[in-house]
Tab-separated table of C-alpha atoms and ligand atoms in Angstrom:
chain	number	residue	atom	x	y	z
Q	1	UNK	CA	91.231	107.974	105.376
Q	2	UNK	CA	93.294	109.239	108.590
Q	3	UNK	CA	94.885	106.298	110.346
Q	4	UNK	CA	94.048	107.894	113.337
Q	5	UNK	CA	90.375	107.461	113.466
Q	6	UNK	CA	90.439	104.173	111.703
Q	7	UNK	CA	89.541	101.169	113.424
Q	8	UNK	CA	92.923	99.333	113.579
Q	9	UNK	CA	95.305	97.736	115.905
Q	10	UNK	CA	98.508	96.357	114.006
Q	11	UNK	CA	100.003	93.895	116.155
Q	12	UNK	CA	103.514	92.708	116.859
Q	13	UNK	CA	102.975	89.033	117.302
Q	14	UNK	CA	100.751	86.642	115.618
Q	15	UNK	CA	98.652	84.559	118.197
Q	16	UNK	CA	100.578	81.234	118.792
Q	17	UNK	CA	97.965	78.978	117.942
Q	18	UNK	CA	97.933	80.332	114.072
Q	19	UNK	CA	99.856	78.146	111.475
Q	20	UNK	CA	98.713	79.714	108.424
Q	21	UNK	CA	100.643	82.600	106.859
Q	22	UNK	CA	97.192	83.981	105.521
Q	23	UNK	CA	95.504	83.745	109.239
Q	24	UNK	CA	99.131	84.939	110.798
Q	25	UNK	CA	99.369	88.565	108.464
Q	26	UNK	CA	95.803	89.099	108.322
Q	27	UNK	CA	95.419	88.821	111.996
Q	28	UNK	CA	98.482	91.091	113.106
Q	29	UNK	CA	97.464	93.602	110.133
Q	30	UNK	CA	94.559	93.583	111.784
Q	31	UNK	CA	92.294	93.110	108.258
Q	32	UNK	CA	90.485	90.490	110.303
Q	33	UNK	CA	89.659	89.385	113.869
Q	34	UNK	CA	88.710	85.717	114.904
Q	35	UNK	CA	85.836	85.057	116.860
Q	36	UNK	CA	85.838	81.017	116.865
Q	37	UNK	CA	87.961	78.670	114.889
Q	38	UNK	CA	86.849	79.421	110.861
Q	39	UNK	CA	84.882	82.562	111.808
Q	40	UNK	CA	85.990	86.091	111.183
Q	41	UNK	CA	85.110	89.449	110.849
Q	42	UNK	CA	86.619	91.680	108.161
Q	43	UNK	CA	88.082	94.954	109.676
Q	44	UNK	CA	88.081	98.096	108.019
Q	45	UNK	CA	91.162	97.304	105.841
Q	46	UNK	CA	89.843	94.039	105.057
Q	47	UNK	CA	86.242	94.643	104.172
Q	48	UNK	CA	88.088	96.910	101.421
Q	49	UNK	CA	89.953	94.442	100.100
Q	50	UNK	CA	86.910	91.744	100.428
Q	51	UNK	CA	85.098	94.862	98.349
Q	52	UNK	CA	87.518	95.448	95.966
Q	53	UNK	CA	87.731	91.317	94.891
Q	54	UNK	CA	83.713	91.284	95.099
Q	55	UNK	CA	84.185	94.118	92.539
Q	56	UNK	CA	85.956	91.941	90.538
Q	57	UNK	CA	84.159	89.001	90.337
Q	58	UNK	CA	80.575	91.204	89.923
Q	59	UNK	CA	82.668	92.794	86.770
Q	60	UNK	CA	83.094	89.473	84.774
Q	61	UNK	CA	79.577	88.065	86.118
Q	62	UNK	CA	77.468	90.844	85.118
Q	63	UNK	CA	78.870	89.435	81.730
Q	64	UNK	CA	77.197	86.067	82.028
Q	65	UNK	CA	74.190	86.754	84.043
Q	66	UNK	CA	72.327	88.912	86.423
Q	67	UNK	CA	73.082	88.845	90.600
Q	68	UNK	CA	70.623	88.073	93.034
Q	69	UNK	CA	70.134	87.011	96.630
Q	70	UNK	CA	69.337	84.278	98.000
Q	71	UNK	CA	68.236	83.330	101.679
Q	72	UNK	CA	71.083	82.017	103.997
Q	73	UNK	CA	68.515	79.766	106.031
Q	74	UNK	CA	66.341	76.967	104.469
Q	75	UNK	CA	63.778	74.203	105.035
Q	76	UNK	CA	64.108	70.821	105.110
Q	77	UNK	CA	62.088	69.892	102.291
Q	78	UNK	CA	64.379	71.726	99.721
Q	79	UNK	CA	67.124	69.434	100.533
Q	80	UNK	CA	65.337	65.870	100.889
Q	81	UNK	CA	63.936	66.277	97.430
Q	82	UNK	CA	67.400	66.015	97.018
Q	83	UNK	CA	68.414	63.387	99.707
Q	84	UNK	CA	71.232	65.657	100.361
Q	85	UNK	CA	69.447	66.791	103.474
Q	86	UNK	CA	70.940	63.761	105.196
Q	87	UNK	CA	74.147	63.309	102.887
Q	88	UNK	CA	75.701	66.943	103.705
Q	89	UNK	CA	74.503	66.460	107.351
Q	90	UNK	CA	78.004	66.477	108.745
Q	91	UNK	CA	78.618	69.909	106.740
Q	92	UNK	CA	75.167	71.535	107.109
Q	93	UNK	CA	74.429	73.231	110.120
Q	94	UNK	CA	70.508	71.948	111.010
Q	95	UNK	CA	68.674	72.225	113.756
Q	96	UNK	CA	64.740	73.152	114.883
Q	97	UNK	CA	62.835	76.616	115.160
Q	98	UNK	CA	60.749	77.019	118.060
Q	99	UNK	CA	58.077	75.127	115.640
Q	100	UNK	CA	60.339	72.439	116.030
Q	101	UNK	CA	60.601	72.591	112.161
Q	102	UNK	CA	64.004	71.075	110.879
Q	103	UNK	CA	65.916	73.790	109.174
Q	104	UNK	CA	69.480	74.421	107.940
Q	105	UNK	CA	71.819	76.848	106.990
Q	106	UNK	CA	73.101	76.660	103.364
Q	107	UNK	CA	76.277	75.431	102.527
Q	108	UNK	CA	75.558	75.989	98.625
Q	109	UNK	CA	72.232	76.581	96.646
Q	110	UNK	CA	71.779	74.005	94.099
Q	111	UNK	CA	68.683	72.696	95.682
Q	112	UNK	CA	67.286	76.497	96.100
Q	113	UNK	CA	67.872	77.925	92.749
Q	114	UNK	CA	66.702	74.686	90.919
Q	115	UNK	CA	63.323	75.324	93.176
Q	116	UNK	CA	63.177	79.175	91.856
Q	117	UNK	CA	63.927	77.954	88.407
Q	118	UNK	CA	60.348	76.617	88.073
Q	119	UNK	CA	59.090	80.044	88.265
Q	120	UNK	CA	60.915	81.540	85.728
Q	121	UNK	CA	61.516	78.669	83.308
Q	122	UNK	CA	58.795	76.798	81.630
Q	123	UNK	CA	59.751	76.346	77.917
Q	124	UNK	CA	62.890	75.990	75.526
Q	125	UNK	CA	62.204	79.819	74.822
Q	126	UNK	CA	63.274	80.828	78.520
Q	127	UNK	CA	66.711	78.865	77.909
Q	128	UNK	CA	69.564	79.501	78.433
Q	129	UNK	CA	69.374	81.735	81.513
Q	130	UNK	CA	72.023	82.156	84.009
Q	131	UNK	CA	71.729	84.174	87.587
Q	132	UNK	CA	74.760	84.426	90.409
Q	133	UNK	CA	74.710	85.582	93.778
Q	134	UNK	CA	77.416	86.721	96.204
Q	135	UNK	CA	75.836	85.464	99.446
Q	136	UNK	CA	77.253	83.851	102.631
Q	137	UNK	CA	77.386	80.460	103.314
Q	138	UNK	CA	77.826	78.058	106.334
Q	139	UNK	CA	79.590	74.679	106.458
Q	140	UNK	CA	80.719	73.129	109.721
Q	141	UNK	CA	84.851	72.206	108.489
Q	142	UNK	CA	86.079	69.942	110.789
Q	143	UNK	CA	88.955	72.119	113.049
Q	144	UNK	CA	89.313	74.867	110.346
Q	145	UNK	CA	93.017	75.817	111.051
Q	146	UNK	CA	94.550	77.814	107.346
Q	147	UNK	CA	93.206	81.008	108.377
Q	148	UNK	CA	90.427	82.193	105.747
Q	149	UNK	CA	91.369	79.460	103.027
Q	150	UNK	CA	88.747	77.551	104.971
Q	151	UNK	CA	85.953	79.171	107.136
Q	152	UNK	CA	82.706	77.778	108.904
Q	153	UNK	CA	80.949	80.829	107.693
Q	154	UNK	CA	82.444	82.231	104.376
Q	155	UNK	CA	81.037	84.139	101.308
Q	156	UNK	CA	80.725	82.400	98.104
Q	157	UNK	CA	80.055	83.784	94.452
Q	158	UNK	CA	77.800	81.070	93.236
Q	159	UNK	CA	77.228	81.121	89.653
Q	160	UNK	CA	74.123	78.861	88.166
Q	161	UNK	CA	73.054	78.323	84.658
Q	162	UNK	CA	70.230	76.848	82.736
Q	163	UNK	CA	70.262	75.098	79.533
Q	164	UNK	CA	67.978	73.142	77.099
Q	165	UNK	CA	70.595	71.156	75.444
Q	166	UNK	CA	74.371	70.044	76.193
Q	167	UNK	CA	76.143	72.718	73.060
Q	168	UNK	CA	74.253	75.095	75.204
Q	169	UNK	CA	75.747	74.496	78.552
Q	170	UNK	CA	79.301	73.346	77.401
Q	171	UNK	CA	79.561	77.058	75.380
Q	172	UNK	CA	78.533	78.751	78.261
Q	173	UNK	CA	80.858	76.207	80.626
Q	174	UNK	CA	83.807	77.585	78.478
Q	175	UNK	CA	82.796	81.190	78.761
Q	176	UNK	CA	82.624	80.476	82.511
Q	177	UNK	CA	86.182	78.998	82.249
Q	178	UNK	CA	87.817	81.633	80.848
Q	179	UNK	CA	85.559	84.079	83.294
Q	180	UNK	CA	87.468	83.004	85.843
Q	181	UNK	CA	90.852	82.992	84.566
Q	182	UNK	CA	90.439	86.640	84.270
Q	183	UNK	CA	88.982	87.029	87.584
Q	184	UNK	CA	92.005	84.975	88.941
Q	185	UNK	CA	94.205	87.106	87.292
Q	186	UNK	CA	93.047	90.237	87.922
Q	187	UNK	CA	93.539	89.263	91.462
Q	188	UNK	CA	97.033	88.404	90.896
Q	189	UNK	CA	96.853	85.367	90.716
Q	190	UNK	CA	97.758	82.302	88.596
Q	191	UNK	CA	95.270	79.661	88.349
Q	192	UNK	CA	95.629	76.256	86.989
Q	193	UNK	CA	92.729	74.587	85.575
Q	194	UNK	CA	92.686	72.039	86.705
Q	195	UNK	CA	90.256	68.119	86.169
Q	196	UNK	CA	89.032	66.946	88.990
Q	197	UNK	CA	85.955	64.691	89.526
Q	198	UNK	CA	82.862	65.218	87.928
Q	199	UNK	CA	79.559	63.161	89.525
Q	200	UNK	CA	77.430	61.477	87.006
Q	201	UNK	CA	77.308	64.172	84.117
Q	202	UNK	CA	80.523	64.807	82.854
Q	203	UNK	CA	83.636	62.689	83.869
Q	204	UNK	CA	85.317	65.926	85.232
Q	205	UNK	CA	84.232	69.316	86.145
Q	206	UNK	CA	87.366	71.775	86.831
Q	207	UNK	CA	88.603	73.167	89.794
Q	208	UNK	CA	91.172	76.430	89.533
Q	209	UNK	CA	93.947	75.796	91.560
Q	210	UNK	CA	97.100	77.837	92.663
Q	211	UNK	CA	99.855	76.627	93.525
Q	212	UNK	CA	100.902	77.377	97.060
Q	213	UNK	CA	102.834	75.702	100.183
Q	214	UNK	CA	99.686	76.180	102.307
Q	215	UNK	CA	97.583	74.417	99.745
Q	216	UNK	CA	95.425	71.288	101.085
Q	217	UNK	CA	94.776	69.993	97.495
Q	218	UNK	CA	97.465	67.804	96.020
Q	219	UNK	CA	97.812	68.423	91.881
Q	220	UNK	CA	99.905	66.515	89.252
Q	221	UNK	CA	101.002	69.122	87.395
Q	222	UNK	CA	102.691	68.763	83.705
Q	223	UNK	CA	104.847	72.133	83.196
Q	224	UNK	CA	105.678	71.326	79.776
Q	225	UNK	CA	102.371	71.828	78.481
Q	226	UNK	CA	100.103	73.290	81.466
Q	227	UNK	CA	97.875	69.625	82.007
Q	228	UNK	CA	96.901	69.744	86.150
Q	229	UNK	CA	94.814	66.780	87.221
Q	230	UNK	CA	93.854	66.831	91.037
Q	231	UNK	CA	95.814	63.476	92.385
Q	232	UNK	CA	92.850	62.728	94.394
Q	233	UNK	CA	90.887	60.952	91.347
Q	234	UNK	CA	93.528	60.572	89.178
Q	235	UNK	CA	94.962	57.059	87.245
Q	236	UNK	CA	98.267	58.564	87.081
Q	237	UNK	CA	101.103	58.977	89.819
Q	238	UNK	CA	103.972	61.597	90.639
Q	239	UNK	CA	106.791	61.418	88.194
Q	240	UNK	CA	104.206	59.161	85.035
Q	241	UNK	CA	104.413	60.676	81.962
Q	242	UNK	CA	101.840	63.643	81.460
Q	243	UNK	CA	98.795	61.798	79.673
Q	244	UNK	CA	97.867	65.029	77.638
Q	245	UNK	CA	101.243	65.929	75.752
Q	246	UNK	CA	103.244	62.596	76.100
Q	247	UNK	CA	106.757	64.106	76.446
Q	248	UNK	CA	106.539	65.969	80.042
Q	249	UNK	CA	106.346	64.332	83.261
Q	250	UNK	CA	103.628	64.801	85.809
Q	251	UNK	CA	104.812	66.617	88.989
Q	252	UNK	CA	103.236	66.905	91.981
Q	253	UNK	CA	102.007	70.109	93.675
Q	254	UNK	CA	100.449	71.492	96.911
Q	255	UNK	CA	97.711	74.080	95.564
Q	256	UNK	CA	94.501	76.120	97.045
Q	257	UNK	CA	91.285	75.201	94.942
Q	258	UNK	CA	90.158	79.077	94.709
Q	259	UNK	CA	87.414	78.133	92.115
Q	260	UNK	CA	84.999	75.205	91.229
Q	261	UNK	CA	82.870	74.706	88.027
Q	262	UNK	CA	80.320	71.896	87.803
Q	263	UNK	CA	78.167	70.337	85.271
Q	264	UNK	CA	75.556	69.022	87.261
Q	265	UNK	CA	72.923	67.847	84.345
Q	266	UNK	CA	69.490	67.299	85.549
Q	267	UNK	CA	70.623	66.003	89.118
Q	268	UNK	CA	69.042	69.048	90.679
Q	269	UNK	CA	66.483	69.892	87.879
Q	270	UNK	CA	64.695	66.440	88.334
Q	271	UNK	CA	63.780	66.787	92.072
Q	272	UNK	CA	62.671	69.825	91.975
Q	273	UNK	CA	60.610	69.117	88.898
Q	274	UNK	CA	62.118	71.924	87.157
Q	275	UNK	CA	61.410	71.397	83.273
Q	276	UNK	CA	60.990	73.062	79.712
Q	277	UNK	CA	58.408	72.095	76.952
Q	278	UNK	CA	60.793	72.033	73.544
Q	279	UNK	CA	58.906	72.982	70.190
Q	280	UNK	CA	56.914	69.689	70.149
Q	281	UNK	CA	55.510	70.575	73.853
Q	282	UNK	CA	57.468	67.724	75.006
Q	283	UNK	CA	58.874	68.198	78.270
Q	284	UNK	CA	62.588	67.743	79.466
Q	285	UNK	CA	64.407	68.694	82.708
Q	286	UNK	CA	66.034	71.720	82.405
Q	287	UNK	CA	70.377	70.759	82.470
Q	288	UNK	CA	71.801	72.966	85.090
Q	289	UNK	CA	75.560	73.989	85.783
Q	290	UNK	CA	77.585	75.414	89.088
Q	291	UNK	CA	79.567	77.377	89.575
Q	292	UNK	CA	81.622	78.644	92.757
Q	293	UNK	CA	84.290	81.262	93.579
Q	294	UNK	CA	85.235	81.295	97.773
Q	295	UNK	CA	85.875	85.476	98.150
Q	296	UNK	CA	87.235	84.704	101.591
Q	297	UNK	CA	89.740	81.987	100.114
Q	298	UNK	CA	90.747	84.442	97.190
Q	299	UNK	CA	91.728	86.817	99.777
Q	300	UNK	CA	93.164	84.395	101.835
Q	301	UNK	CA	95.133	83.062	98.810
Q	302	UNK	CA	96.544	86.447	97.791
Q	303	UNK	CA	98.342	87.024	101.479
Q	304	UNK	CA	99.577	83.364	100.901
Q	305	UNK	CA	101.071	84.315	97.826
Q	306	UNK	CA	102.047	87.878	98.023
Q	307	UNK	CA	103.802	88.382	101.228
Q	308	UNK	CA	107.594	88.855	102.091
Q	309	UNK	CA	109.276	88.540	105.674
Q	310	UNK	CA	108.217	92.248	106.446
Q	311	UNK	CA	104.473	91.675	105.460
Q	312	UNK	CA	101.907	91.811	103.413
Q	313	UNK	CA	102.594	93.211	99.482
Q	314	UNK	CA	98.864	93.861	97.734
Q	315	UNK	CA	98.086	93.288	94.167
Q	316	UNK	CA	96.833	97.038	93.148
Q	317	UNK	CA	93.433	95.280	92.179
Q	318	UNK	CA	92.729	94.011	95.326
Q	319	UNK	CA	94.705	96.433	97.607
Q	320	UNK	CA	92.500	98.560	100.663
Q	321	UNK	CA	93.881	101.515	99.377
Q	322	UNK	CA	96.368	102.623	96.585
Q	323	UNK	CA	99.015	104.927	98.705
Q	324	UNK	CA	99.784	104.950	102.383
Q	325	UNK	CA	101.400	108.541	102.846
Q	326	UNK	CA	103.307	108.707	106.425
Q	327	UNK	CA	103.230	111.660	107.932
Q	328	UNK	CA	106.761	111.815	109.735
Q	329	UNK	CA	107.263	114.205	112.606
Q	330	UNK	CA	109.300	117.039	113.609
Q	331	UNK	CA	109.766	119.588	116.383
Q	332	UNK	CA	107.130	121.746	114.854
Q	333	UNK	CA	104.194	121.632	113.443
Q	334	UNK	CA	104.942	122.509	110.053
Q	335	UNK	CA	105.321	119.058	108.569
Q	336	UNK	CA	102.052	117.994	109.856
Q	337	UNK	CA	100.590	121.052	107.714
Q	338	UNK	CA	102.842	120.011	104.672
Q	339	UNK	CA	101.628	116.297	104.514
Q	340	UNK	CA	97.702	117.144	105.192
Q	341	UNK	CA	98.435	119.371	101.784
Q	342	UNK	CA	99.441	116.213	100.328
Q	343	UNK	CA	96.729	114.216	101.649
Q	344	UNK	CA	93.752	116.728	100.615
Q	345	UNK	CA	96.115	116.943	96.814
Q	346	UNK	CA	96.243	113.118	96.596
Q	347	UNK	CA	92.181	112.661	97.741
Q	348	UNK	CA	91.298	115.264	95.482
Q	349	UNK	CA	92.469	113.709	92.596
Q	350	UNK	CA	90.696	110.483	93.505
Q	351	UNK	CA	94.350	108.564	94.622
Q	352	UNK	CA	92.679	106.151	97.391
Q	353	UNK	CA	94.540	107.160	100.685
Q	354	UNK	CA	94.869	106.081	103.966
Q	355	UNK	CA	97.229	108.812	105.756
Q	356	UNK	CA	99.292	107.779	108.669
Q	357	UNK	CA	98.763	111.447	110.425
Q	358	UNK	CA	98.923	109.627	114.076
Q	359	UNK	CA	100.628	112.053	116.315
Q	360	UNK	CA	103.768	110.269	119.151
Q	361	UNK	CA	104.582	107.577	116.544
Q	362	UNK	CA	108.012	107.220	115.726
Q	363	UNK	CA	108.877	107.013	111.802
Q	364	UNK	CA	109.994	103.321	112.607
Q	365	UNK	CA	107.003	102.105	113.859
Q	366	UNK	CA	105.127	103.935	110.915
Q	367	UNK	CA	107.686	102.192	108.063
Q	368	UNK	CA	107.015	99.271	110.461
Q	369	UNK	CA	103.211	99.046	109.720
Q	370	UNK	CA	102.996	100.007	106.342
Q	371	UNK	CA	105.310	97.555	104.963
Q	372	UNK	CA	102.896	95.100	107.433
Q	373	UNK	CA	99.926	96.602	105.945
Q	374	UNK	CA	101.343	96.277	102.252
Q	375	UNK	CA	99.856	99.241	100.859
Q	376	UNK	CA	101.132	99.460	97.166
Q	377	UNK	CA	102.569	103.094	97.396
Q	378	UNK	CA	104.460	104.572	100.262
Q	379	UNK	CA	104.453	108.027	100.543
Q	380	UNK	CA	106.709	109.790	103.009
Q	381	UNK	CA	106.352	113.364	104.097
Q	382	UNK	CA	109.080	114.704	106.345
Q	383	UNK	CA	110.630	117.616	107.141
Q	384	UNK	CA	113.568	116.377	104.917
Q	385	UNK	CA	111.642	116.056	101.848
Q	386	UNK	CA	109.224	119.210	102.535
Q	387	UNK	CA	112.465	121.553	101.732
Q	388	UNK	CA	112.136	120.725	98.032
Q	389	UNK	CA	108.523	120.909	97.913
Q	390	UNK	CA	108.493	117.292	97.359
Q	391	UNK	CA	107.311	113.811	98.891
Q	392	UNK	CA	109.490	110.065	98.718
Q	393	UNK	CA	107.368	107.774	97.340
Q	394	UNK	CA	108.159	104.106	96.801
Q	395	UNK	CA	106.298	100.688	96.028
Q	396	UNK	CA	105.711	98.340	98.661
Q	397	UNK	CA	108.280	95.371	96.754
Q	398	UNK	CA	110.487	98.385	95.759
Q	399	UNK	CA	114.565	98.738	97.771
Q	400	UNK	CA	114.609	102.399	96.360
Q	401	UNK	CA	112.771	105.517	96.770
Q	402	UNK	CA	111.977	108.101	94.068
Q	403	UNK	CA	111.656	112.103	95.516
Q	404	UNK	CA	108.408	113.198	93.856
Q	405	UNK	CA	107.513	116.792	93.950
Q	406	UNK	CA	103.834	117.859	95.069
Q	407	UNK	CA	102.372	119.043	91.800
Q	408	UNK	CA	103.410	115.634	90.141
Q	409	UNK	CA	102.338	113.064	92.318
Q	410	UNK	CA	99.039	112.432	91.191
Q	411	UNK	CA	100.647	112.214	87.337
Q	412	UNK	CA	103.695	110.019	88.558
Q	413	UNK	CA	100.947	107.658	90.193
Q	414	UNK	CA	98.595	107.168	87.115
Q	415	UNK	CA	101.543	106.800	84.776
Q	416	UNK	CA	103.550	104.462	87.237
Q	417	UNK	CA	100.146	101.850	88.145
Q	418	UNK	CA	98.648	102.279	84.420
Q	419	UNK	CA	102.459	100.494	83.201
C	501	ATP	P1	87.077	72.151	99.414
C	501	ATP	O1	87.332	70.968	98.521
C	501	ATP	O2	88.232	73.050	99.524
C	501	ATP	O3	86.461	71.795	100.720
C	501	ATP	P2	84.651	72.391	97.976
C	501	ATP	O4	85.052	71.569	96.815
C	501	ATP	O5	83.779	71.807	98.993
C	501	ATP	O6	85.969	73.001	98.674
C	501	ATP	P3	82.806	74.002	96.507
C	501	ATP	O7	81.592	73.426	97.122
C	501	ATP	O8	83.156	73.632	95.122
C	501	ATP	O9	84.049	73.765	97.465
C	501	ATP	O10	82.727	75.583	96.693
C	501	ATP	C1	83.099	76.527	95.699
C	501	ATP	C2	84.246	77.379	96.178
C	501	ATP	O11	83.975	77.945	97.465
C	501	ATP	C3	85.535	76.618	96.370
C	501	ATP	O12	86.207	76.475	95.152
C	501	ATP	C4	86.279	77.533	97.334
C	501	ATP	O13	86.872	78.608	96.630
C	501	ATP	C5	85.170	78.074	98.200
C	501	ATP	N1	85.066	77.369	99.478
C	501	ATP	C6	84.580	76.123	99.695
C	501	ATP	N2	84.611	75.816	100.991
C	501	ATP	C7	85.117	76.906	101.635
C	501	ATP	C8	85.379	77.216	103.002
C	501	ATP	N3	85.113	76.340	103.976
C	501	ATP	N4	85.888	78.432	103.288
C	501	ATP	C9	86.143	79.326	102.325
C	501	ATP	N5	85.919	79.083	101.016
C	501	ATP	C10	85.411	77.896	100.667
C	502	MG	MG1	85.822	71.534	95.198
C-alpha cells in the first residue's frame, strides 16, 4: 500500500490525558482514534493488525469448534432466567425500545448460547459440541483509562462448549488450555496460566496472564517452577513459600489477564432448560464451559510489551504489514522510479508492503515514522543505495543495516523471517 493514499496521520505528541503506553503509541501511530473514554476505532494500520490476531485465534479455534455469530443486542428475559439481568446491571448497558421493552447490550453470551443450545442439543449423542464466535461486546468500565487493555465496547473471542459428563469437559478444558498458549505465543507473547477463582463448579478456572507494568491484575508468581495464582483469591502472600513446588518463593507481579477459561457446570444449562436424555432416556443438564480471549486487549498487550523509546516494534505475526520500504528523495526523479521497481518486485512476490512514496518528506521524518509505526522490515531506497542496484534493509529492533541487492530481496526476506 502507498503511504500516500493511506488514511494516516502519525503524530508527534501523545494527547496529555493518556497514561497508558498502549493508548499513548497506538494513538500517535495513528492505529486507533478515540471517540469517548474506552471507545475506539481501528485505523487502517490497526484494523490489520486487529485482522492479523483474529487470524490467529480463528486458526487454533477452527480446531475445537465451528464460529458463529451471535446478536450484540438482547432481551431481558435471556438474562433474568439467569438473575444476572440485575447482577451485571452496573456493567450491562440496558435501556427501553420505543416498545418500552427492557433490552441490553451483551457483555458476554453465556445466557444466549445456553438458549441456542436447546435447539441443537437434545441427547448424549449430540455431546460434546463446541461453537465460538468473534463478536463485539459492550460493558460500561468504570473511567476506562489503559488505552485498549480495557474498552466499553471491545471484541471478544468467546469460546463455549457442551458436555455430557465432567472427563468430557475437563479433556476438552485442557485442549482449550494449551489452545491458547499457542495463540498467546504466536502473538508474541508469554502467558502465565494462571488459578484464579472459579464460582461453584470447579474451585478455579484459569486466567492467562502476562506480565506487564501496565497490568491491573496482581499475580504471585513462583519462578522456580512456573505456579501463578491471582493474589486476589489467594491463601498465600508475597514472599510465602510457593504451595505447588515447596522450595521457591511466591513473588508478586503486575500482569494483563489477556485470556479467561471457565467451567461453568450447569449454572447456565439449568435456566435455560437446556438438557440431554443419556442411554436410559434420563435427562441431565447439559455441563457447559467458557471461554474468552479480549482481541482488543491482545493488541493492546503487544504495544505494552513490544515497544522501545522510538516506538512501536511488531511481532511478524501480528504486524500491519511485513516491510515498510522508504522511498528517500533526490534532486531528480530517478529514485522515485528505482523504489516503485522495488515496491511492484516486493508486492509481486506477495512481501506485504506499505511504501512510504510521499513526495516533500524529509528522510528524517520518514526514519521518524517507521520506527513509530514498527514495521518489522525497513527498506530504504535512495539514491545512495540505487548505484549498486541494491536497497538497505534492516529490522525494526536491529542497530545495523544490511545492503540487499534487488533480485534478492524477496529470498533474503523469506530466509531471514522463516529463521
Ligand atoms: P477483567 O477482570 O479484566 O475485567 P473479566 O474477567 O471481566 O476481565 P472476562 O469476562 O473473563 O473478563 O472476559 C474474557 C476476556 O475478555 C478477558 O480475559 C479479556 O481478555 C477480555 N476483556 C474483558 N473485559 C474487557 C474490556 N473491558 N476491554 C477489553 N477486553 C476485555
Ligand atoms: Mg477475568
Amino acid at each position: 500500500m502507498r503511504q500516500s493514499t493511506l488514511f494516516l496521520k502519525t503524530q508527534r505528541e501523545a494527547p496529555k490525558d493518556e497514561t497508558a503506553v498502549n493508548a499513548k503509541l497506538l494513538l500517535r501511530a495513528n492505529f486507533i482514534h478515540k471517540l469517548m473514554a474506552g471507545v475506539y476505532t481501528m485505523l487502517p494500520l490497526g484494523f490489520r493488525v486487529r485482522e492479523k490476531a483474529m487470524a490467529i485465534i480463528r486458526e487454533e479455534m477452527d480446531k475445537l469448534g465451528a464460529e458463529m455469530l451471535m446478536p450484540a443486542l438482547h432481551p431481558r428475559a435471556v438474562w433474568d432466567a439467569t438473575g444476572r439481568w440485575d447482577v451485571l446491571s452496573k456493567v450491562m448497558y440496558q435501556f427501553k425500545d420505543h416498545g418500552g421493552r427492557d433490552v441490553g447490550l451483551g457483555p458476554t453470551h453465556e445466557e444466549v448460547v445456553a438458549e441456542i443450545g436447546r435447539f441443537v442439543i437434545g441427547s448424549y449423542q449430540d455431546l460434546p459440541k463446541a461453537v465460538y464466535q468473534i463478536q463485539t461486546k459492550f460493558r460500561d468500565e468504570e473511567r476506562p483509562k489503559s488505552g485498549l487493555l480495557r474498552g466499553r465496547e471491545f471484541t471478544m473471542k468467546d469460546l463455549y462448549s457442551f458436555h455430557a459428563d465432567t472427563a468430557s469437559l475437563e479433556e476438552f478444558y485442557e485442549r482449550v488450555k494449551n489452545s491458547y498458549l499457542s495463540i498467546f505465543k504466536r502473538a508474541g507473547l508469554t502467558a502465565l496460566v494462571t488459578e484464579a477463582s472459579g464460582g461453584d463448579f470447579s474451585k478455579y478456572s484459569h486466567e492467562f496472564m502476562v506480565e506487564a507494568d501496565a497490568g491491573e491484575d496482581f499475580v504471585l508468581l513462583c519462578r522456580r517452577c512456573g505456579f501463578a495464582r491471582n493474589a486476589e483469591i489467594a491463601e498465600e502472600k508475597q514472599g510465602n513459600l510457593c504451595p505447588k513446588c515447596g522450595t521457591g518463593a511466591l513473588e508478586g507481579i503486575a500482569a494483563i489477564e489477556v485470556g479467561n477459561i471457565f467451567k461453568l457446570g450447569t449454572r447456565f444449562s439449568e435456566p435455560a432448560r437446556l438438557v440431554f436424555k443419556d442411554p436410559t432416556g434420563a435427562s441431565h443438564p447439559v455441563i457447559m464451559a467458557s471461554y474468552g480471549i479480549g482481541v482488543e486487549r491482545l493488541i493492546g498487550t503487544i504495544a505494552e510489551i513490544h515497544h522501545d523509546e522510538r516506538g512501536l516494534v511488531w511481532p511478524d505475526a501480528v504486524a500491519p504489514f511485513s516491510a515498510h520500504l522508504l522511498l528517500v528523495e533526490a534532486g531528480d526523479e530517478s529514485v522515485r522510479v528505482f523504489a516503485d521497481d522495488v515496491y511492484r518486485e516486493l508486492t509481486e512476490r506477495g512481501v506485504e508492503t506499505l511504501y512510504d512514496d510521499r513526495a516533500g518528506v524529509s528522510a528524517g521524518e520518514k526514519f521518524a515514522d517507521a520506527d513509530l509505526l514498527g514495521i518489522p522490515w525497513r527498506i530504504v531506497a535512495s539514491d545512495r543505495t540505487r548505484a549498486s542496484g541494491a536497497v538497505e534493509i534492516k529490522r525494526r529492533d536491529a542497530a545495523l543495516a544490511a545492503l540487499v541487492k534487488i533480485s534478492e530481496l524477496s529470498a533474503f526476506l523469506k530466509q531471514a523471517t522463516a529463521v
